[in-house]
Every structure is written in C-alpha cells, then in structure tokens.
C-alpha cells in the first residue's frame, strides 16, 4: 500500500503542470482591464515616492559619509536596495499593468524576477545585520564597542554576495523564475514544489535561508533588546550627560531599525504565505484575484523606510533641540549666579 501511495504521489507530481504551461500565452493578464489600470497607478505612485524618498536618504547620507556610524551605513545600504527595486523593477510591472499583459517576454520575466529577489533578499539580510549590530551595541557592550566602519563595509560585501548567490542559483538549473498567476508580473517559480522532490528541496532552501532564518534572527535580537532596555533604563539615569546622550542616540537608531524591520515583514509576510501555499498546498487553489493583493503590498515595502527614518530623525532632532535649550538655560543661570 505504501508503495502504491508513493507511486501515486510521484505520478501526480509528474502530471502536474504549472499555470504558465497550461495555456498558450502565460503573459496575458487574468485580471480585468480596470483592475490592471488601478494597479498600474498604484505602483506608479509607490515607485515615485520610493525613488524620491530613498534617493533623498542616499543624497543626505553622502553629504556626511565620513561621519556615518555602522548602523547608519547599513541604513544607506537598505535605501540602495529599495531604490534598486524601484528603478530596476517597478517600470517593468507598471508598463505591463497598463498594457494589460506582460510585454517583455521570458527574458524580461527572468530579469525582473532576479532583480526583485536580489534586492528583496538584500534588504532582508541588511536588516538582519542591523538587528545584530543593535543587539551587540545594546546587550553586549564589550563586543559592540569594537564594531567600526570597516566592519560595516565587510558586512556589506557579505550581504551582496549572499543575495547574489541565492538570486542566481535558479539560473543554474536548480530553480527558475516564472510569471505570476495573474500574468503581469514575474517571481520565483514557487510551483516547482508541485512538480518534483528537487523542486521542493529548492523552495524549502529558499524559504529557510532567505526568509525564516533571517526573520528569526531579527525577532530574537529585538526581543533581547526590549528586555535589556527595560532592565537598564534606571541604570542609565545615574550616568553623566555624555553617556546618556550616547544611549539616546543608540536607542534612536534601534527604533529606526525596529520600525523598518516591522514594516518590511508586514509588507512581505502575506506574500510569503501565499507563495508557500502555492508551493505546498493544493495546485491552483489560490484565487488569481486574491494572489495579486499580497504582491502589490510587498511592492510597497520600499516606500516605508525613508518615511520611518525621517519621522524618527525629526522626533530625535526635536528632543535634541529641547535638551539643548534646557542646557542653555542652566548655563545662563550659572553665569547670572
């Protein structure tokens, strides 16, 4: 009986055809023309805001590049990844939505899928590195003090190498990039898991190394930071002003990192859930109209980071100016006395 069941599973995997092989034209839009136009305008707005916001972060950081702290260098790298998604990827999908079909063929589909996966993986691994930097700075000061600028640049090289490896692996014949079920966008070929055991191994590897493991590191780091901050807030109050100001700056960077990670995960987790269900659930069980919503939400992730960074930065500047006025008042009182 077990042998018969395994033979049945093998035969079902061999017989399964993904959506892009079931029809002659896999790039024709499965949505209404009105829905494609709405999605096109939505992505246009997201692309413009993301390009301007991340470009502004990179420009302002370049003016003080020699003074950037390691965590700020990572934030700039995150802006580079988000700008790459906006400039390299979004024009393809915007044009295709307005054209009511994917107009760039299989070559453009593979390029678009690679670029989206490359920059998306780079963003997540950058946030993982930032969370580890915050964890060491806050929870293990003896290790955190030796993290310098050159360590940050070494980390950047490792991040880009990691993202390049996993984004390029599908071109080695292990996996592939394919059109989305709605036809006007492309992504990693999650449907390989329905076709073979090798496809399942590939998808599981991608899920673990490019989603689950980095997310676990991020969650672990910030949980430990929250616990540490609760226990050490009273201790910092007894230190001198210089140490308190350093602590405030570290907490400002930590808040930025936490909000950026939260925004990224909120935007991408629905897409990851739908993708996993497409890979390991019942074939073609995700409605096409439902699958487009997580995709559009994930594409908006590149817009949040500059907004978060500027809001926290302005709040910190207001607090800093308030503290400066207090110090000035104290000094004037001392002089009058």
mmCIF file of C-alpha atoms in Angstrom:
data_model
loop_
_atom_site.group_PDB
_atom_site.id
_atom_site.type_symbol
_atom_site.label_atom_id
_atom_site.label_comp_id
_atom_site.label_asym_id
_atom_site.label_seq_id
_atom_site.Cartn_x
_atom_site.Cartn_y
_atom_site.Cartn_z
ATOM 1 C CA UNK A 1 0.000 0.000 0.000
ATOM 2 C CA UNK A 2 2.835 2.383 0.853
ATOM 3 C CA UNK A 3 4.488 1.621 -2.482
ATOM 4 C CA UNK A 4 1.226 2.307 -4.305
ATOM 5 C CA UNK A 5 0.816 5.617 -2.441
ATOM 6 C CA UNK A 6 4.349 6.708 -3.284
ATOM 7 C CA UNK A 7 3.822 5.731 -6.939
ATOM 8 C CA UNK A 8 0.624 7.781 -6.954
ATOM 9 C CA UNK A 9 2.372 10.829 -5.471
ATOM 10 C CA UNK A 10 5.213 10.518 -7.993
ATOM 11 C CA UNK A 11 2.822 10.219 -10.901
ATOM 12 C CA UNK A 12 0.761 13.185 -9.664
ATOM 13 C CA UNK A 13 3.928 15.293 -9.459
ATOM 14 C CA UNK A 14 4.898 14.263 -12.977
ATOM 15 C CA UNK A 15 1.421 15.047 -14.305
ATOM 16 C CA UNK A 16 1.188 18.451 -12.649
ATOM 17 C CA UNK A 17 1.539 21.405 -14.981
ATOM 18 C CA UNK A 18 2.023 24.901 -13.520
ATOM 19 C CA UNK A 19 -0.278 27.692 -14.609
ATOM 20 C CA UNK A 20 2.244 29.130 -17.089
ATOM 21 C CA UNK A 21 2.364 25.834 -19.045
ATOM 22 C CA UNK A 22 -1.370 25.187 -19.069
ATOM 23 C CA UNK A 23 -2.119 27.992 -21.529
ATOM 24 C CA UNK A 24 -0.534 29.124 -24.759
ATOM 25 C CA UNK A 25 0.005 32.699 -23.532
ATOM 26 C CA UNK A 26 1.174 32.753 -19.876
ATOM 27 C CA UNK A 27 1.738 36.518 -20.022
ATOM 28 C CA UNK A 28 -1.837 37.547 -20.792
ATOM 29 C CA UNK A 29 -3.452 39.355 -17.868
ATOM 30 C CA UNK A 30 -6.033 37.334 -15.948
ATOM 31 C CA UNK A 31 -7.444 40.486 -14.343
ATOM 32 C CA UNK A 32 -9.916 42.953 -15.791
ATOM 33 C CA UNK A 33 -8.509 45.922 -17.663
ATOM 34 C CA UNK A 34 -9.882 48.266 -14.982
ATOM 35 C CA UNK A 35 -8.078 46.312 -12.236
ATOM 36 C CA UNK A 36 -4.821 46.461 -14.206
ATOM 37 C CA UNK A 37 -5.139 50.232 -14.621
ATOM 38 C CA UNK A 38 -5.754 50.712 -10.887
ATOM 39 C CA UNK A 39 -2.735 48.516 -10.073
ATOM 40 C CA UNK A 40 -0.644 50.476 -12.595
ATOM 41 C CA UNK A 41 -1.491 53.827 -10.991
ATOM 42 C CA UNK A 42 -0.869 52.361 -7.530
ATOM 43 C CA UNK A 43 2.590 51.094 -8.499
ATOM 44 C CA UNK A 44 3.389 54.392 -10.231
ATOM 45 C CA UNK A 45 2.655 56.313 -7.040
ATOM 46 C CA UNK A 46 4.614 53.810 -4.942
ATOM 47 C CA UNK A 47 7.541 53.930 -7.373
ATOM 48 C CA UNK A 48 7.732 57.740 -7.410
ATOM 49 C CA UNK A 49 7.529 58.055 -3.610
ATOM 50 C CA UNK A 50 10.057 55.273 -3.099
ATOM 51 C CA UNK A 51 12.511 56.725 -5.621
ATOM 52 C CA UNK A 52 12.309 60.224 -4.162
ATOM 53 C CA UNK A 53 12.449 59.040 -0.542
ATOM 54 C CA UNK A 54 15.324 56.608 -0.886
ATOM 55 C CA UNK A 55 17.174 58.947 -3.227
ATOM 56 C CA UNK A 56 16.885 61.675 -0.595
ATOM 57 C CA UNK A 57 18.240 59.362 2.130
ATOM 58 C CA UNK A 58 21.228 58.415 -0.059
ATOM 59 C CA UNK A 59 21.880 62.042 -1.045
ATOM 60 C CA UNK A 60 21.771 63.349 2.539
ATOM 61 C CA UNK A 61 23.957 60.480 3.743
ATOM 62 C CA UNK A 62 26.532 61.162 1.021
ATOM 63 C CA UNK A 63 26.991 64.692 2.391
ATOM 64 C CA UNK A 64 28.187 63.271 5.718
ATOM 65 C CA UNK A 65 29.570 59.944 4.519
ATOM 66 C CA UNK A 66 32.719 60.180 6.651
ATOM 67 C CA UNK A 67 30.671 60.609 9.833
ATOM 68 C CA UNK A 68 28.220 57.752 9.294
ATOM 69 C CA UNK A 69 28.047 55.202 12.088
ATOM 70 C CA UNK A 70 27.989 51.462 11.201
ATOM 71 C CA UNK A 71 24.219 51.234 11.732
ATOM 72 C CA UNK A 72 23.684 54.287 9.507
ATOM 73 C CA UNK A 73 25.855 52.740 6.788
ATOM 74 C CA UNK A 74 23.520 49.740 6.868
ATOM 75 C CA UNK A 75 20.519 52.065 6.612
ATOM 76 C CA UNK A 76 22.045 53.616 3.481
ATOM 77 C CA UNK A 77 22.532 50.131 2.030
ATOM 78 C CA UNK A 78 18.874 49.415 2.734
ATOM 79 C CA UNK A 79 17.956 52.590 0.838
ATOM 80 C CA UNK A 80 20.140 51.414 -2.074
ATOM 81 C CA UNK A 81 18.266 48.081 -2.161
ATOM 82 C CA UNK A 82 14.881 49.824 -2.065
ATOM 83 C CA UNK A 83 15.956 52.279 -4.761
ATOM 84 C CA UNK A 84 17.121 49.350 -6.887
ATOM 85 C CA UNK A 85 13.702 47.709 -6.618
ATOM 86 C CA UNK A 86 12.001 50.974 -7.588
ATOM 87 C CA UNK A 87 14.259 51.903 -10.502
ATOM 88 C CA UNK A 88 15.086 48.467 -11.935
ATOM 89 C CA UNK A 89 11.915 46.515 -11.255
ATOM 90 C CA UNK A 90 8.837 48.701 -10.992
ATOM 91 C CA UNK A 91 8.900 50.173 -14.541
ATOM 92 C CA UNK A 92 8.519 46.632 -15.947
ATOM 93 C CA UNK A 93 5.417 45.874 -13.905
ATOM 94 C CA UNK A 94 3.916 49.357 -14.362
ATOM 95 C CA UNK A 95 4.175 49.157 -18.161
ATOM 96 C CA UNK A 96 2.761 45.614 -18.115
ATOM 97 C CA UNK A 97 -0.229 46.531 -15.954
ATOM 98 C CA UNK A 98 -1.116 49.447 -18.238
ATOM 99 C CA UNK A 99 -0.598 47.173 -21.280
ATOM 100 C CA UNK A 100 -2.910 44.525 -19.782
ATOM 101 C CA UNK A 101 -0.208 41.866 -20.297
ATOM 102 C CA UNK A 102 3.482 41.191 -19.635
ATOM 103 C CA UNK A 103 5.192 42.682 -22.674
ATOM 104 C CA UNK A 104 8.848 41.752 -22.057
ATOM 105 C CA UNK A 105 8.781 38.009 -22.804
ATOM 106 C CA UNK A 106 10.610 35.243 -20.964
ATOM 107 C CA UNK A 107 13.960 37.050 -20.929
ATOM 108 C CA UNK A 108 12.412 40.123 -19.297
ATOM 109 C CA UNK A 109 10.469 37.881 -16.920
ATOM 110 C CA UNK A 110 13.630 36.175 -15.687
ATOM 111 C CA UNK A 111 15.448 39.509 -15.350
ATOM 112 C CA UNK A 112 12.544 41.054 -13.415
ATOM 113 C CA UNK A 113 12.261 38.010 -11.141
ATOM 114 C CA UNK A 114 16.006 38.032 -10.492
ATOM 115 C CA UNK A 115 16.098 41.767 -9.722
ATOM 116 C CA UNK A 116 13.130 41.570 -7.352
ATOM 117 C CA UNK A 117 14.543 38.583 -5.497
ATOM 118 C CA UNK A 118 18.077 40.036 -5.425
ATOM 119 C CA UNK A 119 17.108 43.404 -3.952
ATOM 120 C CA UNK A 120 14.443 41.913 -1.681
ATOM 121 C CA UNK A 121 16.904 39.376 -0.264
ATOM 122 C CA UNK A 122 19.498 42.136 0.095
ATOM 123 C CA UNK A 123 17.019 44.239 2.075
ATOM 124 C CA UNK A 124 16.143 41.425 4.469
ATOM 125 C CA UNK A 125 19.759 40.382 5.074
ATOM 126 C CA UNK A 126 20.713 44.047 5.609
ATOM 127 C CA UNK A 127 18.008 44.338 8.254
ATOM 128 C CA UNK A 128 19.295 41.124 9.821
ATOM 129 C CA UNK A 129 22.774 42.642 10.045
ATOM 130 C CA UNK A 130 21.332 45.846 11.516
ATOM 131 C CA UNK A 131 19.427 43.889 14.166
ATOM 132 C CA UNK A 132 22.612 42.030 15.137
ATOM 133 C CA UNK A 133 24.501 45.334 15.330
ATOM 134 C CA UNK A 134 21.800 46.782 17.592
ATOM 135 C CA UNK A 135 21.802 43.600 19.700
ATOM 136 C CA UNK A 136 25.573 43.773 20.250
ATOM 137 C CA UNK A 137 25.517 47.525 20.936
ATOM 138 C CA UNK A 138 22.713 47.322 23.491
ATOM 139 C CA UNK A 139 23.050 43.873 25.070
ATOM 140 C CA UNK A 140 26.779 43.074 24.769
ATOM 141 C CA UNK A 141 28.645 46.346 25.001
ATOM 142 C CA UNK A 142 32.035 44.602 25.313
ATOM 143 C CA UNK A 143 31.535 43.174 21.800
ATOM 144 C CA UNK A 144 29.667 46.150 20.394
ATOM 145 C CA UNK A 145 32.399 48.687 21.100
ATOM 146 C CA UNK A 146 34.811 47.153 18.571
ATOM 147 C CA UNK A 147 32.320 47.274 15.678
ATOM 148 C CA UNK A 148 33.788 50.007 13.469
ATOM 149 C CA UNK A 149 33.119 51.395 9.993
ATOM 150 C CA UNK A 150 35.380 48.919 8.202
ATOM 151 C CA UNK A 151 33.453 46.050 9.809
ATOM 152 C CA UNK A 152 30.280 47.535 8.317
ATOM 153 C CA UNK A 153 31.815 47.580 4.823
ATOM 154 C CA UNK A 154 32.954 43.960 5.196
ATOM 155 C CA UNK A 155 29.400 43.103 6.224
ATOM 156 C CA UNK A 156 28.036 44.905 3.139
ATOM 157 C CA UNK A 157 30.258 42.803 0.874
ATOM 158 C CA UNK A 158 28.933 39.635 2.537
ATOM 159 C CA UNK A 159 25.327 40.830 2.171
ATOM 160 C CA UNK A 160 25.680 41.491 -1.561
ATOM 161 C CA UNK A 161 27.464 38.171 -2.084
ATOM 162 C CA UNK A 162 24.709 36.324 -0.172
ATOM 163 C CA UNK A 163 21.923 37.998 -2.176
ATOM 164 C CA UNK A 164 23.752 37.405 -5.474
ATOM 165 C CA UNK A 165 24.212 33.710 -4.705
ATOM 166 C CA UNK A 166 20.593 32.953 -3.854
ATOM 167 C CA UNK A 167 19.171 35.100 -6.650
ATOM 168 C CA UNK A 168 21.437 33.463 -9.244
ATOM 169 C CA UNK A 169 21.004 29.849 -8.098
ATOM 170 C CA UNK A 170 17.806 29.415 -10.205
ATOM 171 C CA UNK A 171 19.827 30.106 -13.378
ATOM 172 C CA UNK A 172 21.994 27.064 -12.600
ATOM 173 C CA UNK A 173 19.053 24.774 -13.382
ATOM 174 C CA UNK A 174 18.035 24.208 -9.759
ATOM 175 C CA UNK A 175 15.069 26.559 -9.895
ATOM 176 C CA UNK A 176 13.569 29.175 -12.180
ATOM 177 C CA UNK A 177 11.633 32.430 -12.461
ATOM 178 C CA UNK A 178 8.115 32.391 -13.851
ATOM 179 C CA UNK A 179 5.088 34.648 -14.409
ATOM 180 C CA UNK A 180 2.645 35.234 -11.575
ATOM 181 C CA UNK A 181 -0.798 33.599 -11.928
ATOM 182 C CA UNK A 182 -2.343 36.972 -12.861
ATOM 183 C CA UNK A 183 0.131 37.284 -15.765
ATOM 184 C CA UNK A 184 1.521 40.834 -15.500
ATOM 185 C CA UNK A 185 4.424 40.219 -13.118
ATOM 186 C CA UNK A 186 7.111 37.595 -12.532
ATOM 187 C CA UNK A 187 8.588 35.968 -9.449
ATOM 188 C CA UNK A 188 10.450 32.927 -8.182
ATOM 189 C CA UNK A 189 8.944 29.718 -9.560
ATOM 190 C CA UNK A 190 7.221 28.554 -6.364
ATOM 191 C CA UNK A 191 5.233 25.995 -8.384
ATOM 192 C CA UNK A 192 8.314 23.785 -8.836
ATOM 193 C CA UNK A 193 7.487 22.288 -5.444
ATOM 194 C CA UNK A 194 4.367 20.781 -7.026
ATOM 195 C CA UNK A 195 6.392 19.115 -9.787
ATOM 196 C CA UNK A 196 9.290 17.250 -8.141
ATOM 197 C CA UNK A 197 11.153 16.460 -4.934
ATOM 198 C CA UNK A 198 14.108 18.510 -6.203
ATOM 199 C CA UNK A 199 11.762 21.470 -6.621
ATOM 200 C CA UNK A 200 10.534 21.027 -3.057
ATOM 201 C CA UNK A 201 14.128 20.966 -1.763
ATOM 202 C CA UNK A 202 14.932 24.146 -3.686
ATOM 203 C CA UNK A 203 11.878 26.027 -2.400
ATOM 204 C CA UNK A 204 12.500 24.877 1.193
ATOM 205 C CA UNK A 205 16.107 26.061 0.968
ATOM 206 C CA UNK A 206 14.981 29.471 -0.294
ATOM 207 C CA UNK A 207 12.386 29.737 2.459
ATOM 208 C CA UNK A 208 14.846 28.850 5.216
ATOM 209 C CA UNK A 209 17.920 30.844 4.156
ATOM 210 C CA UNK A 210 16.132 33.867 2.665
ATOM 211 C CA UNK A 211 13.122 34.237 4.976
ATOM 212 C CA UNK A 212 12.791 32.067 8.078
ATOM 213 C CA UNK A 213 16.359 32.210 9.401
ATOM 214 C CA UNK A 214 16.833 35.987 8.881
ATOM 215 C CA UNK A 215 13.405 36.686 10.397
ATOM 216 C CA UNK A 216 14.218 34.514 13.423
ATOM 217 C CA UNK A 217 17.475 36.435 13.969
ATOM 218 C CA UNK A 218 15.638 39.766 13.728
ATOM 219 C CA UNK A 219 12.921 38.716 16.189
ATOM 220 C CA UNK A 220 15.470 37.258 18.631
ATOM 221 C CA UNK A 221 17.616 40.416 18.512
ATOM 222 C CA UNK A 222 14.807 42.863 19.183
ATOM 223 C CA UNK A 223 13.187 40.754 21.889
ATOM 224 C CA UNK A 224 16.516 40.680 23.723
ATOM 225 C CA UNK A 225 16.941 44.439 23.178
ATOM 226 C CA UNK A 226 13.490 45.206 24.612
ATOM 227 C CA UNK A 227 14.217 43.098 27.697
ATOM 228 C CA UNK A 228 17.619 44.736 28.138
ATOM 229 C CA UNK A 229 16.251 48.273 27.795
ATOM 230 C CA UNK A 230 13.575 47.627 30.413
ATOM 231 C CA UNK A 231 16.179 46.447 32.892
ATOM 232 C CA UNK A 232 18.784 49.150 32.213
ATOM 233 C CA UNK A 233 16.726 52.347 31.897
ATOM 234 C CA UNK A 234 17.154 53.214 35.576
ATOM 235 C CA UNK A 235 20.876 52.499 35.462
ATOM 236 C CA UNK A 236 21.495 54.939 32.593
ATOM 237 C CA UNK A 237 19.809 57.751 34.546
ATOM 238 C CA UNK A 238 22.693 57.725 37.054
ATOM 239 C CA UNK A 239 25.396 58.210 34.391
ATOM 240 C CA UNK A 240 26.781 61.539 33.209
ATOM 241 C CA UNK A 241 25.291 63.540 30.323
ATOM 242 C CA UNK A 242 27.722 62.216 27.710
ATOM 243 C CA UNK A 243 26.789 58.584 28.382
ATOM 244 C CA UNK A 244 23.080 59.465 28.472
ATOM 245 C CA UNK A 245 23.336 61.234 25.095
ATOM 246 C CA UNK A 246 25.157 58.228 23.626
ATOM 247 C CA UNK A 247 22.432 55.957 24.980
ATOM 248 C CA UNK A 248 19.716 58.186 23.452
ATOM 249 C CA UNK A 249 21.437 58.038 20.055
ATOM 250 C CA UNK A 250 21.760 54.247 20.203
ATOM 251 C CA UNK A 251 18.075 53.941 21.107
ATOM 252 C CA UNK A 252 17.140 56.269 18.240
ATOM 253 C CA UNK A 253 18.986 54.024 15.786
ATOM 254 C CA UNK A 254 17.369 50.974 17.383
ATOM 255 C CA UNK A 255 13.866 52.446 16.981
ATOM 256 C CA UNK A 256 14.558 53.186 13.328
ATOM 257 C CA UNK A 257 15.778 49.628 12.774
ATOM 258 C CA UNK A 258 12.829 48.051 14.608
ATOM 259 C CA UNK A 259 10.223 50.035 12.671
ATOM 260 C CA UNK A 260 11.920 49.374 9.340
ATOM 261 C CA UNK A 261 12.039 45.632 10.040
ATOM 262 C CA UNK A 262 8.411 45.622 11.182
ATOM 263 C CA UNK A 263 7.297 47.488 8.046
ATOM 264 C CA UNK A 264 9.236 45.143 5.781
ATOM 265 C CA UNK A 265 7.875 41.984 7.417
ATOM 266 C CA UNK A 266 4.288 43.272 7.482
ATOM 267 C CA UNK A 267 4.540 44.015 3.755
ATOM 268 C CA UNK A 268 6.184 40.721 2.780
ATOM 269 C CA UNK A 269 4.658 38.096 5.116
ATOM 270 C CA UNK A 270 1.255 37.955 3.294
ATOM 271 C CA UNK A 271 3.120 37.414 0.012
ATOM 272 C CA UNK A 272 5.289 34.733 1.620
ATOM 273 C CA UNK A 273 2.205 32.935 2.983
ATOM 274 C CA UNK A 274 0.504 32.937 -0.423
ATOM 275 C CA UNK A 275 3.723 31.751 -2.078
ATOM 276 C CA UNK A 276 4.177 28.888 0.398
ATOM 277 C CA UNK A 277 0.554 27.867 -0.082
ATOM 278 C CA UNK A 278 1.053 27.908 -3.857
ATOM 279 C CA UNK A 279 4.159 25.741 -3.447
ATOM 280 C CA UNK A 280 2.880 23.137 -0.987
ATOM 281 C CA UNK A 281 -0.918 23.489 -0.950
ATOM 282 C CA UNK A 282 -3.427 22.203 -3.423
ATOM 283 C CA UNK A 283 -2.426 23.109 -7.004
ATOM 284 C CA UNK A 284 -4.019 26.320 -8.268
ATOM 285 C CA UNK A 285 -6.009 26.671 -5.024
ATOM 286 C CA UNK A 286 -5.161 30.357 -4.562
ATOM 287 C CA UNK A 287 -7.668 32.540 -6.466
ATOM 288 C CA UNK A 288 -5.995 34.770 -9.046
ATOM 289 C CA UNK A 289 -7.786 37.901 -7.808
ATOM 290 C CA UNK A 290 -6.570 37.139 -4.276
ATOM 291 C CA UNK A 291 -2.952 36.493 -5.262
ATOM 292 C CA UNK A 292 -2.450 39.987 -6.706
ATOM 293 C CA UNK A 293 -3.145 41.811 -3.399
ATOM 294 C CA UNK A 294 -0.142 40.424 -1.418
ATOM 295 C CA UNK A 295 2.061 41.072 -4.457
ATOM 296 C CA UNK A 296 1.095 44.750 -4.579
ATOM 297 C CA UNK A 297 1.505 45.058 -0.800
ATOM 298 C CA UNK A 298 5.013 43.577 -0.972
ATOM 299 C CA UNK A 299 5.976 46.014 -3.742
ATOM 300 C CA UNK A 300 5.108 48.916 -1.416
ATOM 301 C CA UNK A 301 7.734 47.917 1.186
ATOM 302 C CA UNK A 302 10.410 50.092 -0.439
ATOM 303 C CA UNK A 303 8.339 53.217 0.259
ATOM 304 C CA UNK A 304 8.082 52.860 4.054
ATOM 305 C CA UNK A 305 11.727 53.034 5.082
ATOM 306 C CA UNK A 306 12.509 56.677 4.165
ATOM 307 C CA UNK A 307 9.293 57.799 5.878
ATOM 308 C CA UNK A 308 10.158 55.885 9.056
ATOM 309 C CA UNK A 309 13.718 57.170 9.015
ATOM 310 C CA UNK A 310 12.688 60.821 8.598
ATOM 311 C CA UNK A 311 9.901 60.691 11.210
ATOM 312 C CA UNK A 312 12.206 59.221 13.857
ATOM 313 C CA UNK A 313 15.001 61.595 12.836
ATOM 314 C CA UNK A 314 12.749 64.654 13.158
ATOM 315 C CA UNK A 315 11.456 63.447 16.519
ATOM 316 C CA UNK A 316 15.031 62.927 17.699
ATOM 317 C CA UNK A 317 16.026 66.388 16.447
ATOM 318 C CA UNK A 318 13.127 67.977 18.353
ATOM 319 C CA UNK A 319 14.112 66.136 21.534
ATOM 320 C CA UNK A 320 17.734 67.104 20.997
ATOM 321 C CA UNK A 321 16.841 70.774 20.479
ATOM 322 C CA UNK A 322 14.673 70.679 23.598
ATOM 323 C CA UNK A 323 17.555 69.239 25.587
ATOM 324 C CA UNK A 324 19.890 71.866 24.145
ATOM 325 C CA UNK A 325 17.576 74.665 25.265
ATOM 326 C CA UNK A 326 17.489 73.179 28.769
ATOM 327 C CA UNK A 327 21.302 73.099 28.904
ATOM 328 C CA UNK A 328 21.460 76.688 27.671
ATOM 329 C CA UNK A 329 19.069 77.782 30.401
ATOM 330 C CA UNK A 330 21.171 76.018 33.033
ATOM 331 C CA UNK A 331 24.354 77.653 31.767
ATOM 332 C CA UNK A 332 22.749 81.108 31.749
ATOM 333 C CA UNK A 333 21.571 80.599 35.342
ATOM 334 C CA UNK A 334 25.110 79.637 36.367
ATOM 335 C CA UNK A 335 26.532 82.747 34.702
ATOM 336 C CA UNK A 336 23.977 85.020 36.395
ATOM 337 C CA UNK A 337 24.797 83.479 39.750
#
